[in-house]
Coordinates of C-alpha atoms and ligand atoms in Angstrom, one line a residue:
E3 CA 43.5 155.2 161.1
E4 CA 44.0 152.1 159.1
E5 CA 44.5 154.5 156.2
T6 CA 47.4 156.2 157.7
S7 CA 49.8 153.5 158.9
P8 CA 50.6 151.8 155.7
T9 CA 51.7 155.1 154.2
K10 CA 54.5 155.5 156.6
K11 CA 56.1 152.2 155.5
L12 CA 55.7 153.0 151.9
V13 CA 57.0 156.6 151.8
S14 CA 60.4 156.9 150.0
D15 CA 63.0 159.6 150.5
H16 CA 61.5 161.9 147.9
G17 CA 58.0 160.9 149.0
E18 CA 58.9 161.8 152.6
K19 CA 60.1 165.3 151.5
V20 CA 56.9 165.8 149.5
A21 CA 54.6 164.6 152.3
S22 CA 56.4 166.6 155.0
H23 CA 56.4 169.7 152.9
Y24 CA 52.7 169.6 152.2
N25 CA 51.9 168.4 155.7
T26 CA 53.6 171.5 157.3
L27 CA 52.0 174.0 154.9
Q28 CA 49.8 176.2 157.0
E29 CA 46.1 176.8 156.3
V30 CA 45.8 180.5 156.0
G31 CA 42.7 182.6 155.9
L32 CA 41.2 184.5 153.0
V33 CA 42.6 187.8 154.1
V34 CA 46.2 186.7 154.2
R35 CA 45.8 184.9 150.9
S36 CA 44.2 187.8 149.1
Q37 CA 47.3 189.9 149.9
S38 CA 49.6 187.4 148.4
R39 CA 51.0 188.2 145.0
I40 CA 50.1 184.8 143.9
F41 CA 46.4 185.2 144.8
Y42 CA 45.4 185.8 141.2
M43 CA 47.6 183.0 139.9
R44 CA 45.9 180.5 142.3
N45 CA 42.5 181.8 141.3
F46 CA 43.4 181.4 137.6
N47 CA 44.5 177.8 138.3
N48 CA 41.3 177.2 140.1
W49 CA 39.3 178.7 137.2
L50 CA 41.1 176.5 134.8
K51 CA 40.5 173.4 136.9
S52 CA 36.8 174.4 137.3
V53 CA 36.3 174.7 133.5
L54 CA 38.2 171.4 132.9
I55 CA 36.2 169.6 135.5
G56 CA 32.9 171.1 134.3
E57 CA 33.6 170.1 130.7
I58 CA 34.7 166.6 131.4
L59 CA 31.6 166.0 133.5
D60 CA 29.5 167.2 130.6
R61 CA 31.3 164.7 128.3
V62 CA 30.9 161.8 130.8
R63 CA 27.2 162.6 131.2
G64 CA 26.8 163.1 127.5
A65 CA 28.1 159.5 127.1
G66 CA 25.3 158.3 129.5
S67 CA 26.9 158.1 132.9
R68 CA 24.5 159.1 135.6
N69 CA 26.1 158.4 139.0
V70 CA 29.5 159.8 138.4
S71 CA 32.5 158.5 140.4
V72 CA 35.7 160.3 140.7
L73 CA 39.2 159.6 141.8
D74 CA 41.1 162.7 143.0
L75 CA 44.7 161.6 142.8
G76 CA 46.9 163.9 144.9
C77 CA 43.8 165.7 146.3
G78 CA 45.8 167.9 148.7
K79 CA 43.5 169.7 151.2
G80 CA 40.5 169.2 149.0
G81 CA 40.7 172.4 147.0
D82 CA 38.6 170.8 144.3
L83 CA 35.8 169.4 146.5
L84 CA 33.5 172.4 145.7
K85 CA 34.1 171.9 142.0
W86 CA 32.9 168.3 142.3
R87 CA 30.0 169.4 144.4
R88 CA 28.9 171.9 141.8
G89 CA 29.3 169.2 139.2
G90 CA 26.8 167.0 141.1
I91 CA 28.9 163.8 141.3
S92 CA 27.9 160.8 143.3
H93 CA 31.1 159.5 144.8
I94 CA 34.7 160.6 145.3
V95 CA 37.9 158.9 146.4
C96 CA 40.5 161.4 147.6
A97 CA 44.1 160.2 147.9
D98 CA 47.2 162.0 148.8
I99 CA 50.7 161.2 150.2
A100 CA 50.4 163.9 152.9
E101 CA 48.3 162.6 155.8
V102 CA 47.7 166.1 157.2
S103 CA 46.3 167.3 153.9
V104 CA 44.1 164.2 153.6
D105 CA 42.7 165.0 157.1
Q106 CA 42.1 168.6 156.1
C107 CA 40.4 167.3 153.0
R108 CA 38.1 165.1 155.0
T109 CA 37.3 167.9 157.5
R110 CA 36.5 170.2 154.6
Y111 CA 34.2 167.6 153.1
E112 CA 32.5 167.0 156.4
E113 CA 32.0 170.8 156.9
M114 CA 30.6 171.0 153.4
K115 CA 28.1 168.2 154.2
R116 CA 27.1 169.7 157.5
K117 CA 26.5 173.1 156.0
S118 CA 24.6 171.9 153.0
H119 CA 20.8 172.3 152.5
S120 CA 18.8 169.3 153.5
N121 CA 17.5 169.0 149.9
E122 CA 21.0 168.7 148.4
K123 CA 22.5 165.3 148.2
I124 CA 26.2 165.6 148.7
F125 CA 28.4 162.9 147.2
S126 CA 29.8 160.1 149.3
A127 CA 33.6 160.0 149.8
Q128 CA 36.5 157.9 150.9
F129 CA 39.9 159.4 152.0
I130 CA 43.1 157.6 151.6
A131 CA 46.6 158.6 152.7
S132 CA 48.9 156.9 150.3
D133 CA 52.0 157.2 148.3
C134 CA 50.2 156.7 145.0
S135 CA 53.5 156.2 143.1
K136 CA 54.2 153.2 145.3
E137 CA 51.0 151.6 146.4
V138 CA 48.2 150.0 144.5
L139 CA 45.3 152.2 145.4
S140 CA 42.5 149.8 144.3
E141 CA 43.5 147.5 147.2
R142 CA 42.5 150.2 149.6
L143 CA 39.1 151.0 148.2
D144 CA 36.1 150.5 150.5
D145 CA 34.2 149.1 147.6
P146 CA 36.6 146.7 145.8
E147 CA 34.3 146.7 142.7
L148 CA 34.4 150.5 142.4
M149 CA 35.1 151.9 138.9
F150 CA 35.6 155.6 138.1
D151 CA 34.3 157.8 135.4
I152 CA 37.0 160.3 135.9
C153 CA 40.5 160.4 137.5
S154 CA 41.6 163.9 138.2
C155 CA 45.3 164.5 138.9
Q156 CA 45.9 168.2 139.4
F157 CA 49.5 169.6 139.7
V158 CA 50.6 166.2 141.0
Y159 CA 51.8 163.8 138.3
H160 CA 55.3 165.4 137.9
Y161 CA 56.3 164.3 141.4
S162 CA 56.1 160.7 140.2
F163 CA 58.5 161.1 137.3
E164 CA 61.4 160.4 139.6
S165 CA 61.6 156.8 138.2
E166 CA 59.8 154.7 135.7
Q167 CA 58.4 152.5 138.4
K168 CA 56.8 155.4 140.2
A169 CA 55.5 157.1 137.1
D170 CA 54.0 153.8 136.0
M171 CA 52.4 153.1 139.4
M172 CA 50.9 156.6 139.4
L173 CA 49.5 156.0 136.0
R174 CA 48.2 152.5 136.9
N175 CA 46.4 154.1 139.9
A176 CA 45.0 156.8 137.6
C177 CA 43.8 154.4 134.9
E178 CA 43.2 150.8 136.0
R179 CA 39.9 151.5 137.6
L180 CA 38.5 153.8 134.9
K181 CA 35.3 152.7 133.2
P182 CA 35.6 152.2 129.5
G183 CA 35.2 155.7 128.0
G184 CA 36.3 157.2 131.3
F185 CA 38.8 160.2 131.4
F186 CA 42.1 160.9 133.1
I187 CA 42.5 164.6 133.4
G188 CA 45.3 166.5 134.9
T189 CA 47.6 169.5 134.9
T190 CA 51.4 169.4 135.1
P191 CA 54.3 171.7 134.2
D192 CA 55.4 171.8 130.6
A193 CA 58.9 170.2 130.4
Y194 CA 59.6 171.8 127.0
E195 CA 59.0 175.3 128.4
L196 CA 61.1 174.6 131.5
V197 CA 64.1 173.4 129.4
K198 CA 63.7 176.2 126.9
R199 CA 63.9 178.8 129.7
L200 CA 66.8 177.0 131.4
E201 CA 68.7 176.8 128.1
A202 CA 68.1 180.5 127.6
S203 CA 69.4 181.4 131.0
D204 CA 73.0 182.1 131.7
S205 CA 72.8 180.2 135.0
L206 CA 71.2 177.0 136.3
S207 CA 68.0 178.8 137.3
F208 CA 65.4 181.2 136.0
G209 CA 62.4 183.0 137.4
N210 CA 61.5 186.4 138.9
E211 CA 60.7 187.9 142.3
V212 CA 57.7 185.6 142.6
F213 CA 58.9 182.2 141.4
K214 CA 62.2 180.4 140.8
V215 CA 63.1 177.2 139.0
S216 CA 66.6 175.7 139.6
F217 CA 68.2 172.7 138.0
Q218 CA 71.4 171.0 139.0
S219 CA 72.8 170.8 135.5
K220 CA 71.8 171.5 131.9
G221 CA 72.5 170.2 128.5
S222 CA 71.2 166.7 129.0
Y223 CA 67.8 165.7 130.4
P224 CA 67.2 162.1 131.5
L225 CA 63.7 160.7 130.8
F226 CA 63.1 160.0 134.5
G227 CA 64.5 161.6 137.6
C228 CA 65.3 164.9 135.9
Q229 CA 65.0 166.9 139.0
Y230 CA 64.4 170.6 139.5
H231 CA 63.4 172.8 142.4
F232 CA 60.4 175.1 142.1
S233 CA 59.7 177.8 144.6
L234 CA 56.8 180.1 144.6
E235 CA 57.0 182.8 147.4
G236 CA 58.2 179.9 149.5
V237 CA 54.9 178.1 149.1
V238 CA 56.1 175.1 147.1
N239 CA 59.7 174.1 147.3
V240 CA 60.1 170.4 147.0
P241 CA 62.0 168.7 144.2
E242 CA 59.9 168.0 141.1
F243 CA 60.7 166.1 137.9
L244 CA 60.3 166.9 134.3
V245 CA 57.5 164.9 132.6
Y246 CA 58.5 164.1 129.0
F247 CA 55.1 164.1 127.5
P248 CA 55.6 161.8 124.5
L249 CA 56.9 159.2 126.9
F250 CA 54.0 159.7 129.3
E251 CA 51.6 159.3 126.4
H252 CA 53.3 156.2 125.3
M253 CA 53.2 154.7 128.9
A254 CA 49.5 155.4 129.1
K255 CA 48.9 153.2 126.1
R256 CA 49.7 150.3 128.4
Y257 CA 46.5 151.1 130.3
N258 CA 44.5 151.4 127.1
M259 CA 44.5 155.1 127.2
R260 CA 44.6 157.4 124.2
L261 CA 45.4 161.1 124.2
V262 CA 42.2 163.2 123.7
L263 CA 43.6 166.7 124.3
K264 CA 46.8 168.4 125.5
Q265 CA 46.9 172.1 125.8
R266 CA 49.0 174.7 127.4
F267 CA 47.3 176.9 130.0
S268 CA 47.5 179.9 127.6
E269 CA 45.8 178.0 124.8
F270 CA 43.1 176.6 127.1
F271 CA 42.4 180.1 128.5
E272 CA 42.1 181.7 125.0
E273 CA 39.7 179.0 123.9
K274 CA 37.5 178.8 127.0
V275 CA 37.3 182.4 127.9
K276 CA 35.3 183.0 124.7
K277 CA 32.4 181.2 126.3
E278 CA 30.2 183.5 128.3
N279 CA 29.7 181.1 131.3
H280 CA 33.5 180.5 131.6
R281 CA 34.2 184.2 131.3
S282 CA 31.7 185.1 134.0
L283 CA 33.1 182.4 136.3
M284 CA 36.5 183.9 135.8
M285 CA 35.2 187.4 136.7
K286 CA 33.7 185.9 139.9
M287 CA 36.8 184.0 140.9
M288 CA 39.2 186.9 140.2
A289 CA 37.2 189.7 141.6
L290 CA 37.7 190.7 145.2
E291 CA 34.4 192.5 145.4
P292 CA 31.3 190.6 146.5
F293 CA 29.6 189.3 143.4
P294 CA 25.8 189.2 142.7
C295 CA 24.0 186.0 143.4
E296 CA 20.4 185.0 143.5
D297 CA 19.9 185.8 147.1
G298 CA 21.8 189.1 146.8
G299 CA 23.5 191.3 149.5
Q300 CA 25.4 189.8 152.4
Q301 CA 24.7 186.3 151.1
A302 CA 26.8 187.2 148.1
T303 CA 29.8 188.1 150.3
D304 CA 29.4 184.9 152.3
N305 CA 29.3 182.8 149.1
K306 CA 32.3 184.5 147.8
E307 CA 34.2 183.9 151.0
Q308 CA 33.2 180.3 151.0
Y309 CA 34.0 180.0 147.3
C310 CA 37.5 181.3 147.7
H311 CA 38.2 179.3 150.8
A312 CA 37.1 176.0 149.4
E313 CA 38.8 176.6 146.1
E314 CA 42.2 177.3 147.7
H315 CA 44.9 174.6 147.5
Ligands
LIG423 N1 45.5 168.4 143.5 C1 45.5 169.4 144.6 C2 45.1 170.7 144.0 O1 45.1 170.9 142.8 O2 44.7 171.6 144.8 C3 46.9 169.5 145.3 C4 48.1 169.9 144.4 S1 49.6 170.1 145.2 C5 50.5 171.2 144.2 C6 50.4 168.6 145.0 C7 49.9 167.4 145.8 O3 50.4 166.2 145.3 C8 50.2 167.5 147.3 O4 49.1 167.5 148.0 C9 51.1 166.3 147.5 O5 51.1 165.8 148.8 C10 50.6 165.3 146.4 N2 51.5 164.3 146.0 C11 52.8 164.4 145.6 N3 53.3 163.1 145.4 C12 52.3 162.2 145.7 C13 52.3 160.8 145.7 N4 53.3 160.1 145.3 N5 51.1 160.2 146.0 C14 50.0 161.0 146.4 N6 50.1 162.3 146.4 C15 51.2 162.9 146.1

């Protein structure tokens, strides 16, 4: 409860829109979701995040980290919890501006813990409702000394590019508690692609029957606050902002960060899908049929169901 009240004071106009949008999104069951035209796209995004998370955990462990601590910045309803569980991490801090989502994330974590086998040690967790583009997150940590091996910011960072102060605060929260050699990983829309498509369009928007991106003007694009609306079958429809990547990379240097890798989803896919383990994970995540697992039969279906549910965001 002490986690929720400061957020209210800190939420700005845009922050309020984001929070109330994500707060009012309904939790829908697997059946409804599987009928959605965006089901496969969501699964693809989840596959991509799973591979990214898995590989970064390998790198962190390869560098000698044993008890891995993670900050999930903009955790939403906890769609990545299962990925972190599979990765065998020790601790996670989940932060999001939308209080309802943070509550759902906590509930999902508690369910996960409750249903786990007694011989599996599930990571410890802290949940924080916070506008991470306005508030210094480290001041809210239960353990004031905590340092992270990884900060993961999935489909979130673009909301902060409303202003330099917000983008910088988000970056500060992502990086200031990283251990030396730690990683900041994330996914965000490609501003070049968005502008390219806008410029090619004869109106102020582009898209298809599934998604639509609309700008208020074109021709010039401010470094911060370059707003557009993104809608995906009505699922996400709050203003977002272009992230000019060279500027982002430059800003990150302030926090002693250097760019290790930047890839478009298509490039990432083409590279990773060549590996057998990544390809078979994709088959599992995309397929609607029960998939084989060690215990076989019904167990497989249950696992799949749980998998899809927990992976949803
Ligand atoms: N990372 C999650 C995932 O991949 O499933 C959720 C992604 S969702 C597209 C974007 C999330 O960013 C929402 O949960 C939203 O509330 C959160 N968000 C947006 N602005 C934020 C801010 N300033 N501080 C914290 N969270 C924010």
